[in-house]
Amino acid sequence: MKSTIENVALATDDDIIIIDAEREYGDLARALLGTVIEISPHSPHHINPLELGDGYEDGESPIAVKSELITTILEQQMGAGRVTGSHKSIIDRCTANVYHNYFHSHGQAPAPLLTDWRNEVLKQVDPEAREIALAAELITEGSLNVFAHPGNVDMNNRLTVIDLYEMGEQLRPTALVVTLEAIQNRVMENRKKGKYTWVFIDEAYLFFKFYYSGEFLYRAWKRFRKYAGIMTAATQNVEECLRSETARLMLANSEFLLLFNQAATDRAELAKLLHISDTQLGYITNAEPGHGLLRIGGSLVPFSNTIPRDTELYRLLSTTPGEK
């Protein structure tokens, strides 16, 4: 992943945005004159998930997109499988209501906040609305209200890392989804300028811990392509990803895959999913770092991509402890 980022940064004029869940990309970004933005409960940086960017395609409803986002956030607070059809109707209704002034002003009024949205939910008489408002309390009025403030994050640098390391286990899945939604605004604006945007997501398995966040990533995976966005995801937790049908579908339909050394159980699952022969599996069995299988379309090719250890580039790219 880091090698690809370095290649794109040096060989193109494209924009690069990295979602960094484990604080592994800061040194590389700074060496390439990029910006690192730390998002945490104690950080002065805030992302407003309800901000809208320009450039939605004809027939694509911003209200529907934001309703999907809020549904995803609430599922992580209420628990998997707890968001019902009634909940979704209330979420959609309140989302449309809270954007009324914004659209009426043709975007001149400030974008609504999550606190505004929860206040709208509290006005509803449906009994399910109380459940939604209670679930949203923690992320609007409570200790995890980091995304309930006006947005002040400047992502205008050509290479931007969004560091989510200090978000903690409870809020990190929500942070991943909110950050991806904020990145969409930048991707849409770049498309209007005729510019490509590369989006890199590390620890992608975190999206698949919850049904709606997995679906949210899948929809973004397809949507970004329409906006000249190139998405790349990485994970070491292949087995956990393969428990999700959404993740399996994304893997099976990806035109470009890099497979490195895999555990026996992961190899067996990947072999079935990607139709890898026993001989080809040998290239991801006890493989050395930098060696593996490259899948392009329907072709599988062994590769070797090593970097001399006595270089500054190796120091920046290595994630091995003690090699910094």
Short mmCIF file of C-alpha atoms in Angstrom, two decimals, residues 19-290:
data_model
loop_
_atom_site.label_atom_id
_atom_site.label_comp_id
_atom_site.label_asym_id
_atom_site.label_seq_id
_atom_site.Cartn_x
_atom_site.Cartn_y
_atom_site.Cartn_z
CA ILE A 19 -7.67 6.60 6.03
CA ASP A 20 -5.11 5.51 8.62
CA ALA A 21 -6.63 3.43 11.44
CA GLU A 22 -3.33 2.37 13.05
CA ARG A 23 -1.08 5.46 12.62
CA GLU A 24 1.24 3.89 10.06
CA TYR A 25 1.32 6.43 7.22
CA GLY A 26 2.34 9.70 8.88
CA ASP A 27 6.09 9.51 8.24
CA LEU A 28 5.60 8.66 4.57
CA ALA A 29 3.05 11.45 4.11
CA ARG A 30 5.31 14.08 5.71
CA ALA A 31 8.27 12.94 3.59
CA LEU A 32 6.08 13.54 0.52
CA LEU A 33 5.06 16.99 1.88
CA GLY A 34 1.60 15.76 2.81
CA THR A 35 -0.66 16.68 5.72
CA VAL A 36 -1.65 14.47 8.67
CA ILE A 37 -4.99 15.25 10.33
CA GLU A 38 -5.62 13.53 13.64
CA ILE A 39 -9.28 12.92 14.50
CA SER A 40 -9.95 12.02 18.13
CA PRO A 41 -12.21 13.01 21.05
CA HIS A 42 -9.43 15.38 22.19
CA SER A 43 -8.49 16.80 18.78
CA PRO A 44 -9.42 20.31 17.58
CA HIS A 45 -10.17 18.79 14.15
CA HIS A 46 -13.80 18.03 13.39
CA ILE A 47 -15.60 16.41 10.46
CA ASN A 48 -19.30 17.17 10.04
CA PRO A 49 -20.78 14.05 8.39
CA LEU A 50 -23.82 16.03 7.20
CA GLU A 51 -21.85 18.46 5.03
CA LEU A 52 -22.71 18.18 1.34
CA GLY A 53 -20.29 18.49 -1.55
CA ASP A 54 -21.01 19.64 -5.08
CA GLY A 55 -21.22 17.27 -7.99
CA TYR A 56 -23.93 14.71 -7.23
CA GLU A 57 -24.96 13.00 -10.45
CA ASP A 58 -28.43 13.48 -11.93
CA GLY A 59 -30.84 11.09 -10.27
CA GLU A 60 -28.67 10.64 -7.17
CA SER A 61 -30.37 11.98 -4.04
CA PRO A 62 -28.15 13.59 -1.37
CA ILE A 63 -30.90 12.90 1.18
CA ALA A 64 -30.79 9.18 0.39
CA VAL A 65 -26.99 9.15 0.70
CA LYS A 66 -27.07 10.92 4.09
CA SER A 67 -29.90 8.66 5.32
CA GLU A 68 -27.71 5.64 4.51
CA LEU A 69 -24.84 7.23 6.44
CA ILE A 70 -26.95 7.91 9.54
CA THR A 71 -28.44 4.41 9.39
CA THR A 72 -24.92 3.00 9.34
CA ILE A 73 -23.86 5.10 12.35
CA LEU A 74 -26.96 4.16 14.34
CA GLU A 75 -26.54 0.45 13.68
CA GLN A 76 -23.15 0.63 15.37
CA GLN A 77 -24.80 2.22 18.41
CA MET A 78 -27.97 0.07 18.51
CA GLY A 79 -26.37 -3.25 17.60
CA ALA A 80 -26.34 -5.44 14.52
CA GLY A 81 -29.80 -6.23 13.16
CA ARG A 82 -31.60 -3.75 15.43
CA VAL A 83 -32.38 -1.09 12.80
CA THR A 84 -35.88 -1.90 11.50
CA GLY A 85 -37.96 -0.62 8.59
CA SER A 86 -39.74 1.78 10.96
CA HIS A 87 -36.43 3.16 12.15
CA LYS A 88 -35.30 3.70 8.55
CA SER A 89 -38.49 5.60 7.70
CA ILE A 90 -37.99 7.95 10.64
CA ILE A 91 -34.32 8.41 9.78
CA ASP A 92 -35.18 9.32 6.19
CA ARG A 93 -37.99 11.68 7.22
CA CYS A 94 -35.84 13.53 9.75
CA THR A 95 -32.92 13.76 7.33
CA ALA A 96 -35.13 15.41 4.71
CA ASN A 97 -36.56 17.82 7.32
CA VAL A 98 -33.21 18.87 8.72
CA TYR A 99 -31.90 19.82 5.25
CA HIS A 100 -34.98 21.92 4.39
CA ASN A 101 -33.40 25.30 5.25
CA TYR A 102 -30.11 24.34 3.63
CA PHE A 103 -31.70 23.50 0.28
CA HIS A 104 -34.13 26.44 0.51
CA SER A 105 -31.11 28.77 0.79
CA HIS A 106 -29.42 27.02 -2.17
CA GLY A 107 -26.56 25.96 0.07
CA GLN A 108 -25.96 29.39 1.62
CA ALA A 109 -27.15 28.33 5.09
CA PRO A 110 -24.77 26.30 7.26
CA ALA A 111 -24.98 22.53 6.82
CA PRO A 112 -27.00 20.85 9.59
CA LEU A 113 -25.22 19.06 12.44
CA LEU A 114 -25.91 15.68 14.01
CA THR A 115 -27.29 17.57 17.02
CA ASP A 116 -29.82 19.29 14.72
CA TRP A 117 -30.77 15.91 13.33
CA ARG A 118 -31.32 14.39 16.79
CA ASN A 119 -33.44 17.39 17.81
CA GLU A 120 -35.59 16.70 14.75
CA VAL A 121 -35.96 13.06 15.83
CA LEU A 122 -37.10 14.19 19.28
CA LYS A 123 -39.98 16.08 17.62
CA GLN A 124 -41.39 12.88 16.13
CA VAL A 125 -44.30 11.14 17.87
CA ASP A 126 -43.43 7.61 16.74
CA PRO A 127 -42.37 5.35 19.64
CA GLU A 128 -39.38 4.17 17.58
CA ALA A 129 -38.15 7.76 17.46
CA ARG A 130 -37.34 7.59 21.17
CA GLU A 131 -35.13 4.56 20.54
CA ILE A 132 -33.30 6.38 17.76
CA ALA A 133 -32.81 9.51 19.84
CA LEU A 134 -31.45 7.48 22.75
CA ALA A 135 -29.01 5.64 20.47
CA ALA A 136 -27.85 8.96 18.96
CA GLU A 137 -27.37 10.64 22.33
CA LEU A 138 -23.86 9.25 22.87
CA ILE A 139 -22.57 10.63 19.56
CA THR A 140 -24.34 14.00 19.78
CA GLU A 141 -24.57 15.03 23.43
CA GLY A 142 -22.37 12.40 25.08
CA SER A 143 -18.67 11.66 25.40
CA LEU A 144 -18.34 10.53 21.77
CA ASN A 145 -19.69 13.71 20.18
CA VAL A 146 -16.56 14.29 18.10
CA PHE A 147 -18.65 14.33 14.88
CA ALA A 148 -21.39 16.63 16.19
CA HIS A 149 -19.48 19.88 15.56
CA PRO A 150 -19.17 22.13 12.50
CA GLY A 151 -16.51 20.80 10.15
CA ASN A 152 -13.12 22.54 10.24
CA VAL A 153 -10.85 19.98 8.56
CA ASP A 154 -8.76 21.32 5.67
CA MET A 155 -8.10 18.53 3.16
CA ASN A 156 -6.75 20.79 0.42
CA ASN A 157 -3.24 19.34 0.52
CA ARG A 158 -2.64 17.04 -2.42
CA LEU A 159 -1.69 14.20 -0.06
CA THR A 160 -3.75 13.96 3.13
CA VAL A 161 -3.71 11.33 5.86
CA ILE A 162 -6.68 11.12 8.22
CA ASP A 163 -5.36 9.52 11.40
CA LEU A 164 -8.03 7.68 13.43
CA TYR A 165 -5.67 5.87 15.81
CA GLU A 166 -6.98 7.54 18.98
CA MET A 167 -10.66 7.00 18.24
CA GLY A 168 -10.72 3.77 20.23
CA GLU A 169 -12.53 0.52 19.51
CA GLN A 170 -15.99 1.88 20.32
CA LEU A 171 -15.93 4.80 17.91
CA ARG A 172 -13.45 3.68 15.24
CA PRO A 173 -16.01 1.91 12.99
CA THR A 174 -18.16 5.05 13.07
CA ALA A 175 -15.09 7.19 12.38
CA LEU A 176 -14.22 5.09 9.33
CA VAL A 177 -17.69 5.57 7.85
CA VAL A 178 -17.87 9.30 8.62
CA THR A 179 -14.38 9.87 7.20
CA LEU A 180 -15.23 7.99 4.01
CA GLU A 181 -18.34 10.14 3.59
CA ALA A 182 -16.28 13.32 4.02
CA ILE A 183 -13.78 12.08 1.44
CA GLN A 184 -16.62 11.63 -1.03
CA ASN A 185 -17.14 15.40 -1.05
CA ARG A 186 -13.51 15.91 -2.08
CA VAL A 187 -13.73 13.19 -4.74
CA MET A 188 -16.84 14.78 -6.28
CA GLU A 189 -15.23 18.23 -6.34
CA ASN A 190 -12.09 16.83 -7.98
CA ARG A 191 -14.14 15.18 -10.69
CA LYS A 192 -15.60 18.57 -11.62
CA LYS A 193 -11.99 19.78 -12.01
CA GLY A 194 -11.12 16.78 -14.18
CA LYS A 195 -8.83 15.36 -11.50
CA TYR A 196 -8.40 11.80 -10.22
CA THR A 197 -8.46 11.02 -6.50
CA TRP A 198 -6.79 7.95 -4.99
CA VAL A 199 -8.38 6.78 -1.73
CA PHE A 200 -6.51 4.27 0.42
CA ILE A 201 -8.22 2.45 3.30
CA ASP A 202 -6.14 0.42 5.75
CA GLU A 203 -7.59 -2.18 8.13
CA ALA A 204 -10.64 -2.56 5.87
CA TYR A 205 -11.88 -5.52 7.95
CA LEU A 206 -13.16 -2.98 10.50
CA PHE A 207 -15.91 -1.99 8.06
CA PHE A 208 -17.20 -5.56 7.94
CA LYS A 209 -17.73 -5.86 11.69
CA PHE A 210 -21.19 -4.36 11.11
CA TYR A 211 -23.62 -5.07 8.28
CA TYR A 212 -24.41 -1.49 7.33
CA SER A 213 -20.81 -0.24 7.44
CA GLY A 214 -19.83 -3.10 5.11
CA GLU A 215 -22.67 -2.15 2.77
CA PHE A 216 -21.65 1.50 3.04
CA LEU A 217 -18.11 0.67 1.93
CA TYR A 218 -19.45 -1.45 -0.94
CA ARG A 219 -21.67 1.39 -2.19
CA ALA A 220 -18.77 3.84 -1.93
CA TRP A 221 -16.59 1.35 -3.80
CA LYS A 222 -18.99 1.54 -6.75
CA ARG A 223 -19.91 5.22 -6.38
CA PHE A 224 -16.36 6.57 -6.29
CA ARG A 225 -15.59 5.04 -9.67
CA LYS A 226 -18.27 7.28 -11.20
CA TYR A 227 -16.49 10.29 -9.68
CA ALA A 228 -12.99 9.41 -10.99
CA GLY A 229 -12.04 8.00 -7.59
CA ILE A 230 -9.65 5.06 -7.37
CA MET A 231 -10.14 3.06 -4.16
CA THR A 232 -7.64 0.66 -2.63
CA ALA A 233 -8.23 -1.32 0.56
CA ALA A 234 -5.86 -3.47 2.59
CA THR A 235 -6.34 -5.95 5.40
CA GLN A 236 -4.38 -8.62 7.24
CA ASN A 237 -7.60 -10.09 8.63
CA VAL A 238 -8.70 -11.93 5.50
CA GLU A 239 -10.55 -14.64 7.42
CA GLU A 240 -12.67 -12.09 9.25
CA CYS A 241 -13.49 -10.28 6.00
CA LEU A 242 -14.53 -13.52 4.29
CA ARG A 243 -17.27 -14.04 6.89
CA SER A 244 -19.06 -11.13 5.22
CA GLU A 245 -20.88 -11.86 1.96
CA THR A 246 -20.37 -8.22 0.99
CA ALA A 247 -16.60 -8.54 1.43
CA ARG A 248 -16.56 -11.79 -0.55
CA LEU A 249 -18.44 -10.09 -3.38
CA MET A 250 -16.00 -7.17 -3.40
CA LEU A 251 -12.99 -9.51 -3.48
CA ALA A 252 -14.42 -11.71 -6.20
CA ASN A 253 -15.30 -8.72 -8.40
CA SER A 254 -12.08 -6.72 -7.90
CA GLU A 255 -10.03 -6.43 -11.09
CA PHE A 256 -6.74 -5.90 -9.24
CA LEU A 257 -5.63 -7.89 -6.18
CA LEU A 258 -2.29 -8.32 -4.45
CA LEU A 259 -2.11 -11.46 -2.32
CA PHE A 260 0.78 -11.89 0.10
CA ASN A 261 1.62 -14.69 2.53
CA GLN A 262 -1.58 -16.29 3.87
CA ALA A 263 -2.46 -18.66 6.69
CA ALA A 264 -3.67 -22.13 5.70
CA THR A 265 -7.35 -21.41 6.41
CA ASP A 266 -7.23 -18.14 4.47
CA ARG A 267 -5.51 -19.82 1.52
CA ALA A 268 -8.24 -22.43 1.30
CA GLU A 269 -11.02 -19.83 1.30
CA LEU A 270 -9.24 -17.60 -1.21
CA ALA A 271 -8.56 -20.57 -3.47
CA LYS A 272 -12.28 -21.35 -3.67
CA LEU A 273 -13.30 -17.71 -4.10
CA LEU A 274 -10.68 -16.74 -6.70
CA HIS A 275 -10.14 -20.15 -8.38
CA ILE A 276 -6.47 -20.40 -7.41
CA SER A 277 -4.73 -23.68 -8.25
CA ASP A 278 -2.58 -25.65 -5.80
CA THR A 279 0.53 -24.67 -7.72
CA GLN A 280 -0.36 -20.98 -7.57
CA LEU A 281 -1.11 -21.26 -3.84
CA GLY A 282 2.56 -22.08 -3.38
CA TYR A 283 3.38 -18.42 -4.05
CA ILE A 284 1.40 -17.28 -0.98
CA THR A 285 2.54 -20.15 1.28
CA ASN A 286 5.44 -19.17 3.58
CA ALA A 287 6.16 -16.33 1.15
CA GLU A 288 8.88 -13.80 1.90
CA PRO A 289 7.91 -10.14 2.34
CA GLY A 290 7.39 -8.47 -1.04
#
